[in-house]
Short mmCIF file of C-alpha atoms and ligand atoms in Angstrom, two decimals:
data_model
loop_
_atom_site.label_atom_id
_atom_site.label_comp_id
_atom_site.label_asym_id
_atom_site.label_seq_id
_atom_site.Cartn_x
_atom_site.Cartn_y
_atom_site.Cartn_z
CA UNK A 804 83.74 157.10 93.78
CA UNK A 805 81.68 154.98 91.81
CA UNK A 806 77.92 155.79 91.28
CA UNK A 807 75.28 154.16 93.41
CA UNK A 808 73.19 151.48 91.57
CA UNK A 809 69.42 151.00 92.06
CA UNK A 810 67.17 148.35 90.17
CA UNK A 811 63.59 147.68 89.91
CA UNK A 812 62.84 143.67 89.44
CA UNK A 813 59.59 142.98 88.57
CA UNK A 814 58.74 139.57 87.75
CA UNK A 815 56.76 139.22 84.60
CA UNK A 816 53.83 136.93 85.12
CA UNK A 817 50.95 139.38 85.18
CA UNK A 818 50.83 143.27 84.33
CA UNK A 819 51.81 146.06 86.53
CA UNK A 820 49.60 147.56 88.96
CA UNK A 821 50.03 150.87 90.97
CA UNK A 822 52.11 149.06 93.41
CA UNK A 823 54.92 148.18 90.90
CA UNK A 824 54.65 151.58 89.18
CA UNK A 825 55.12 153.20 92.76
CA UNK A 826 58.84 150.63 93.24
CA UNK A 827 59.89 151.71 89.82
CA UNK A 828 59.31 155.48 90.15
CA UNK A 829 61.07 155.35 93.70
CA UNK A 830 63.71 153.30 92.19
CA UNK A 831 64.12 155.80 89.63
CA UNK A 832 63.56 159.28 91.59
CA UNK A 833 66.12 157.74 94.12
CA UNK A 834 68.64 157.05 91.34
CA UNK A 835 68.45 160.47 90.09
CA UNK A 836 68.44 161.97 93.54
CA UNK A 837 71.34 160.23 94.67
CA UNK A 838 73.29 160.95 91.36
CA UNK A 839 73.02 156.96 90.28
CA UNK A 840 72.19 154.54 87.94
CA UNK A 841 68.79 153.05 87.32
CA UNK A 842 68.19 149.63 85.91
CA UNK A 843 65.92 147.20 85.19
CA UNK A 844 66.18 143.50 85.89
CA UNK A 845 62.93 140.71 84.81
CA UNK A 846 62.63 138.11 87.19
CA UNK A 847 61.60 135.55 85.05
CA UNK A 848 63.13 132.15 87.24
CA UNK A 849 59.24 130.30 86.98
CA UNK A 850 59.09 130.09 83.52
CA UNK A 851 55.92 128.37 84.06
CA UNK A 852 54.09 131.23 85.15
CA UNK A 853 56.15 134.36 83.09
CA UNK A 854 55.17 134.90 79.77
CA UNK A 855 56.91 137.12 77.25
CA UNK A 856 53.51 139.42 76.76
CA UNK A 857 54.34 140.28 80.39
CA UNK A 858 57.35 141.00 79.64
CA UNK A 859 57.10 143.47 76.49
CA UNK A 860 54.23 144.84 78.84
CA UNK A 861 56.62 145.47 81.53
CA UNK A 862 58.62 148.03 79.21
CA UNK A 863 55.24 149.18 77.81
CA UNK A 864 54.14 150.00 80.89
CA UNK A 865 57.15 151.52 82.30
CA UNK A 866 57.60 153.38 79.58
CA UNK A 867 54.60 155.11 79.52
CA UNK A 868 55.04 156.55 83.22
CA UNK A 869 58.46 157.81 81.28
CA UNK A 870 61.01 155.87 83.27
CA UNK A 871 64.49 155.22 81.20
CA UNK A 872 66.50 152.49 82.19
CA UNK A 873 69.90 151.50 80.97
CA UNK A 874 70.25 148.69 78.63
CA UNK A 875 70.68 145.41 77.87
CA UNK A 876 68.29 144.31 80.57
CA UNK A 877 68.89 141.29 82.43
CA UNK A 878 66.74 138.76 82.00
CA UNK A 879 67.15 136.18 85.04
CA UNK A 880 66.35 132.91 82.56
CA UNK A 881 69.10 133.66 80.40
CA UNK A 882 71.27 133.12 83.01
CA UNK A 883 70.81 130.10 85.36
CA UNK A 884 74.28 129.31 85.08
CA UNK A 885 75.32 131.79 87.23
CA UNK A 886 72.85 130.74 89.91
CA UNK A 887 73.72 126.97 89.45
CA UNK A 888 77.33 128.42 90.18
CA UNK A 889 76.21 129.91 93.42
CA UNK A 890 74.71 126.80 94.51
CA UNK A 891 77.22 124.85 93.85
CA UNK A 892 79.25 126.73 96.36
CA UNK A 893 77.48 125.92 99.05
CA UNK A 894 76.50 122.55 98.04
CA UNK A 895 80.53 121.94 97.83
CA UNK A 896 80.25 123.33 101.82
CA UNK A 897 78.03 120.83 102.50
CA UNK A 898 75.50 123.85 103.50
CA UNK A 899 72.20 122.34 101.45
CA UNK A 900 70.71 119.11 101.47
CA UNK A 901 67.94 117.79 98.60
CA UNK A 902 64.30 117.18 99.88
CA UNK A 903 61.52 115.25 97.90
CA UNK A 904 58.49 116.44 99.97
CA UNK A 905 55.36 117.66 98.17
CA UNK A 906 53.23 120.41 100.33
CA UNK A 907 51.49 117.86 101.29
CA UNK A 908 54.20 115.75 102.71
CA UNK A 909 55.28 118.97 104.60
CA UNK A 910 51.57 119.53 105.77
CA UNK A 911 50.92 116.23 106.65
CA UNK A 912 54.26 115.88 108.93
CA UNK A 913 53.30 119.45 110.32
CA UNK A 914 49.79 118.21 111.12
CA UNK A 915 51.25 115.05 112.92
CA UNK A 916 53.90 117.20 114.90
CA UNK A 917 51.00 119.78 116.18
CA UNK A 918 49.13 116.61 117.60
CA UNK A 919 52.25 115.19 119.25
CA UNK A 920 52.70 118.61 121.18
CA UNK A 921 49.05 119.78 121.01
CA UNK A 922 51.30 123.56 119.90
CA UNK A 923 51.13 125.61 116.27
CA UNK A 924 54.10 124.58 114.63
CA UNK A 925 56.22 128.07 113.57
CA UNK A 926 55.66 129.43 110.58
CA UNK A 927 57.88 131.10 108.26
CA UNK A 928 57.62 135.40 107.80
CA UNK A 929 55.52 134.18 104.67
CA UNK A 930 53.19 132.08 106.71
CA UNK A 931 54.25 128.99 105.62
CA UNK A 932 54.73 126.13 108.39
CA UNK A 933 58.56 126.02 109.02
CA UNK A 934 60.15 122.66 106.86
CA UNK A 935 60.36 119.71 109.64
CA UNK A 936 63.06 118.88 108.42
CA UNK A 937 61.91 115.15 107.04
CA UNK A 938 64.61 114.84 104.32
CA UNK A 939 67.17 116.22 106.33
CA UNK A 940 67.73 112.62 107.92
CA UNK A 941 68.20 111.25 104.73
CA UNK A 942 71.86 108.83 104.24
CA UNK A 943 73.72 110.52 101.27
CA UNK A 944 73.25 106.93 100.09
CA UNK A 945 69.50 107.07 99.87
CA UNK A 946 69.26 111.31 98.84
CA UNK A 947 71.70 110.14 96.23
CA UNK A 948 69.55 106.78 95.42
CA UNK A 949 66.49 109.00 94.93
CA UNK A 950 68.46 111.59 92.60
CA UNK A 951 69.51 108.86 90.20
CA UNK A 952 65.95 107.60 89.89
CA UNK A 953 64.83 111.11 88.57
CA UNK A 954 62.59 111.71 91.82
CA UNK A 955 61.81 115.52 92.12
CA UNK A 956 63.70 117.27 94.47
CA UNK A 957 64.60 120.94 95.59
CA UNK A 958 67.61 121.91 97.62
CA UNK A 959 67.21 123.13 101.40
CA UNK A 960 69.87 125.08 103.35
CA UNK A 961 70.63 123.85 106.77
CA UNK A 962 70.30 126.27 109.00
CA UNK A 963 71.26 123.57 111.92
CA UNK A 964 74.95 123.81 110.35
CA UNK A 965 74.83 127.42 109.22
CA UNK A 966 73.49 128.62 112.86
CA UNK A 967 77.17 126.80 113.90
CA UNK A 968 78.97 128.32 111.18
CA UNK A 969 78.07 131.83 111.17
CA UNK A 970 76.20 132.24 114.44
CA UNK A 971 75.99 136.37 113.70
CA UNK A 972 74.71 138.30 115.24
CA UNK A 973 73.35 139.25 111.46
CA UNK A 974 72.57 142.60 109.66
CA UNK A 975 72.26 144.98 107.43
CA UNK A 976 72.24 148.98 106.77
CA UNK A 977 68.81 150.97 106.13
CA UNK A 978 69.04 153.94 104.21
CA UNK A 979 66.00 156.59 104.00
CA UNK A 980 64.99 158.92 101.57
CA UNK A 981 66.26 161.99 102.38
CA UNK A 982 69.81 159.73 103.12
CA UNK A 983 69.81 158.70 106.43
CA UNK A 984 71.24 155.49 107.39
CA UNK A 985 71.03 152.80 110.13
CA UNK A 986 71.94 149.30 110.70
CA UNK A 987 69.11 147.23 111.06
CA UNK A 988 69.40 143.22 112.99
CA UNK A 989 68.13 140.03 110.57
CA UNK A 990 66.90 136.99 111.92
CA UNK A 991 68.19 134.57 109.26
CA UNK A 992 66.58 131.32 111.39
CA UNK A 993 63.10 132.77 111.23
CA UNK A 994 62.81 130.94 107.68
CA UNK A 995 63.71 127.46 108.44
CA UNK A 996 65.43 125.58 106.26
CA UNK A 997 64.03 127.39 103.25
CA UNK A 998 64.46 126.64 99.52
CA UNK A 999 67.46 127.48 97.83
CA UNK A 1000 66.81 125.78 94.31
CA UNK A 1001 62.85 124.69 94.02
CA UNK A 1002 62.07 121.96 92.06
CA UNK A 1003 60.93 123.54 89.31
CA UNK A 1004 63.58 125.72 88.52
CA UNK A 1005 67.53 125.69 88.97
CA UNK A 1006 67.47 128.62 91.26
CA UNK A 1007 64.90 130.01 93.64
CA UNK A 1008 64.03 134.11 93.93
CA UNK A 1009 66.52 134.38 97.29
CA UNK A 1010 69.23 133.15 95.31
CA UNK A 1011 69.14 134.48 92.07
CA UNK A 1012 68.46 138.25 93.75
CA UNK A 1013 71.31 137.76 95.90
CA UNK A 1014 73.73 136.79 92.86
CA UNK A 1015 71.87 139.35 90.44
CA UNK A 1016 72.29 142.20 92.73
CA UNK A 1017 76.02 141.42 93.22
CA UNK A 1018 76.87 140.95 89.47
CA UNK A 1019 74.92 144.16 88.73
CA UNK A 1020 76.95 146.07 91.08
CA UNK A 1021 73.25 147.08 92.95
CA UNK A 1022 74.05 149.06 95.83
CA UNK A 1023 70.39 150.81 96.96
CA UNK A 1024 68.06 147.96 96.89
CA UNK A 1025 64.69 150.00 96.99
CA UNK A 1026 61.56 147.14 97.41
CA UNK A 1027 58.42 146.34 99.37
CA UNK A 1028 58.13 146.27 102.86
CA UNK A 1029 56.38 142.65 101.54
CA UNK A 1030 59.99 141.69 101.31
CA UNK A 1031 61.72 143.36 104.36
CA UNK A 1032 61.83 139.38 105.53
CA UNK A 1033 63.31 137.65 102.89
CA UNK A 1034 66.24 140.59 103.69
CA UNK A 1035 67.24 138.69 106.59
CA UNK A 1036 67.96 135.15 104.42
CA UNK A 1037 69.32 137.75 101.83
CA UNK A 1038 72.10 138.55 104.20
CA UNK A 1039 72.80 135.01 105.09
CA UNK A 1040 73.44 134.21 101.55
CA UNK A 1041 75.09 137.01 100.87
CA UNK A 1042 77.54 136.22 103.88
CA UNK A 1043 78.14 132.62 102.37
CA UNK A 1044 78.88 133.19 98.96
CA UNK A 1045 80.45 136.63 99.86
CA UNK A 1046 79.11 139.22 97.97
CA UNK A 1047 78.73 142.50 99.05
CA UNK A 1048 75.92 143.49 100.93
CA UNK A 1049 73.49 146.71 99.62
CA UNK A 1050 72.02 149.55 101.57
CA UNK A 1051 68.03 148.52 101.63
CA UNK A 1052 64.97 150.71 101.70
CA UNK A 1053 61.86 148.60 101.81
CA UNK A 1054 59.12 151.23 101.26
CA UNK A 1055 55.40 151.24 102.30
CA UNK A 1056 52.54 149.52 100.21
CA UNK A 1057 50.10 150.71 97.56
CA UNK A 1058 46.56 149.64 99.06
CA UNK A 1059 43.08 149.13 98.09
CA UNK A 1060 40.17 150.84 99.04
CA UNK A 1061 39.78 147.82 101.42
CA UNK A 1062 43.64 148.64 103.17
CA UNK A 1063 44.62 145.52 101.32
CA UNK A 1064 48.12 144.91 99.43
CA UNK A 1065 47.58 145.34 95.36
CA UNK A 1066 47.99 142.09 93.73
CA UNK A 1067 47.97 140.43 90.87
CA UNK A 1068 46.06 137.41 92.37
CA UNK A 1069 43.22 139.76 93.27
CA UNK A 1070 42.74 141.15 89.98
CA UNK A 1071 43.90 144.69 91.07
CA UNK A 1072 43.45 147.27 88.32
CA UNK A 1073 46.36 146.91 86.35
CA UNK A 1074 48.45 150.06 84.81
CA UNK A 1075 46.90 149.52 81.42
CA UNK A 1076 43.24 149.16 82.42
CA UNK A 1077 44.16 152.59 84.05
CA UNK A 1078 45.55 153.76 80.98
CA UNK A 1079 42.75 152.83 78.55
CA UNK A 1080 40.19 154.65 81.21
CA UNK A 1081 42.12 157.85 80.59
CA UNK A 1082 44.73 158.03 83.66
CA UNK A 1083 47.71 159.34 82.33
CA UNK A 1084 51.01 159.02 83.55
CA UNK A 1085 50.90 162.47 85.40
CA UNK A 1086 47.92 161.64 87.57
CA UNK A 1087 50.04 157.81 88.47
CA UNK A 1088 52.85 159.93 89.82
CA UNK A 1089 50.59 162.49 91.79
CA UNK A 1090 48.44 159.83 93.18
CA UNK A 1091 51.61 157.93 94.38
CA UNK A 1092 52.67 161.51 95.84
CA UNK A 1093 56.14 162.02 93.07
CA UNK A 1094 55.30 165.43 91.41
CA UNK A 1095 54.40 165.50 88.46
CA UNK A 1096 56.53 164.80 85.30
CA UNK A 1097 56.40 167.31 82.92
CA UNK A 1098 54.98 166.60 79.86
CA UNK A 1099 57.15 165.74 77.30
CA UNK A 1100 57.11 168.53 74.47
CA UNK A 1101 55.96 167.18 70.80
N1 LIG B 313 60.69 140.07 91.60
C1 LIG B 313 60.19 140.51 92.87
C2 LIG B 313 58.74 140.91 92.73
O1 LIG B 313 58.28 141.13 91.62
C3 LIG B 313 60.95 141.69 93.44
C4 LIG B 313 62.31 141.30 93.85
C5 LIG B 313 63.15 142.34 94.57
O2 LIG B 313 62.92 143.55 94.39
O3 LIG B 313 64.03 141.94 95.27
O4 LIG B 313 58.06 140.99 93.72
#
């Protein structure tokens, strides 16, 4: 039997905070409980927003709460091929179609459609208003028009001809801790027509953790319960392009003192600033409840 495979995928565009060092030491206590492997994959897609200190400060960190991972470490820019592969796939299916809205197109088209109706248009599990759909009228004459002009444009699946072609009912299997397992329904449609390659980038994060995971060999995804959502477009894609679908375990949130979600946006303390007050590694793992590592003898 071959050994299960965990990973923990941060993305490097700010340091770690408790939250992250609580993924990566589940990731890794899992591995080791379950007799598996442990690796470590940097999400770097927005390579606007990544920078390589983040990224030497990612194995810093981790380091220091003395987590090992096996090497070399995939780094997602280094391989956008394999992403523009996967898209190509579905593109050749006729699955996707390009859209040149801004957020402001989107909002403004949203705004105009809530006046019509006088109802909330739906929003995505990530609050954003579901796409309208503006682009999706487009003649491959004019979307292709566009394209040769250079006009921005991301790539959209169509969930009007995906709901046709694999209707589901969709799903995947939850494991727990101690083992347990149970399948679990996804709601692929609850995301709209989402972005499958932003225009920024060749790939977007559904994709290119759907691929990565699958070309890994991950089979115990271990994340957020911030992400238990994007699961359910996870196994859409995964159906598509066929890969192999993971056991998932998305695991409760670090909070503030205030009961909200640690983030780098709100300038939560960050594993280093913890580190240079004195926290050591010991006192991370028995404020995030794993006992405590012994201390490495010198
Ligand atoms: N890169 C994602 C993040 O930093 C995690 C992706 C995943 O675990 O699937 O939030």
């Amino acid at each position: 039997m071959t050994k299960p495979v965990f990973r923990f995928a941060p993305s490097p565009n700010g340091r770690l905070h408790l939250g992250h060092a609580y993924s990566a030491l589940l990731n890794a206590e899992l591995a080791r409980r379950f007799g598996g492997r442990f690796l470590l994959r940097i999400e770097d897609i927005d390579t606007t927003r990544c920078r390589p200190e983040f990224e030497a400060a990612i194995y810093e960190d981790l380091s220091w709460l003395g987590l090992a991972w096996e090497e070399p470490v995939r780094r997602q820019s280094q391989h956008f091929d394999d992403y523009r592969a996967a898209f190509r796939r579905l593109q050749g299916r006729g699955l996707v179609y390009p859209c040149f809205c801004s957020r402001k197109d989107i909002a403004a088209a949203v705004a105009c459609r809530e006046a019509e109706t006088g109802r909330t248009w739906p929003r995505d599990p990530d609050g954003a208003p579901l796409y309208p759909g503006t682009c999706r009228s487009l003649t491959p004459r004019e979307a292709d028009r566009r394209i040769a002009a250079g006009e921005a444009h991301a790539w959209r699946l169509d969930m009007a001809v995906l709901r046709n072609l694999l209707p589901g009912p969709h799903g995947y299997r939850r494991f727990e801790r101690d083992g347990r397992e149970e399948a679990v329904a996804a709601d692929p449609w609850r995301w709209g027509d989402a972005v499958i390659v932003r225009k920024d980038t060749p790939t977007s994060y559904h994709l290119s953790v759907v691929v990565d995971d699958a070309l890994q060999g991950v089979t115990h995804v271990v994340r957020g319960r911030d992400l238990e959502a994007a699961t359910d477009l996870h196994v859409l894609l995964q159906a598509l392009l066929e890969l192999p679908g993971p056991l998932y375990h998305h695991h409760g949130l670090v909070l503030d003192p205030e009961g909200d979600k640690l983030a780098k946006s709100r300038q939560s303390q960050s594993l280093a600033e913890l580190r240079s007050a004195g926290v050591t590694p010991q006192d991370v793992r028995r404020r995030l409840g794993f006992e405590a590592h012994p201390t490495p003898s010198t």
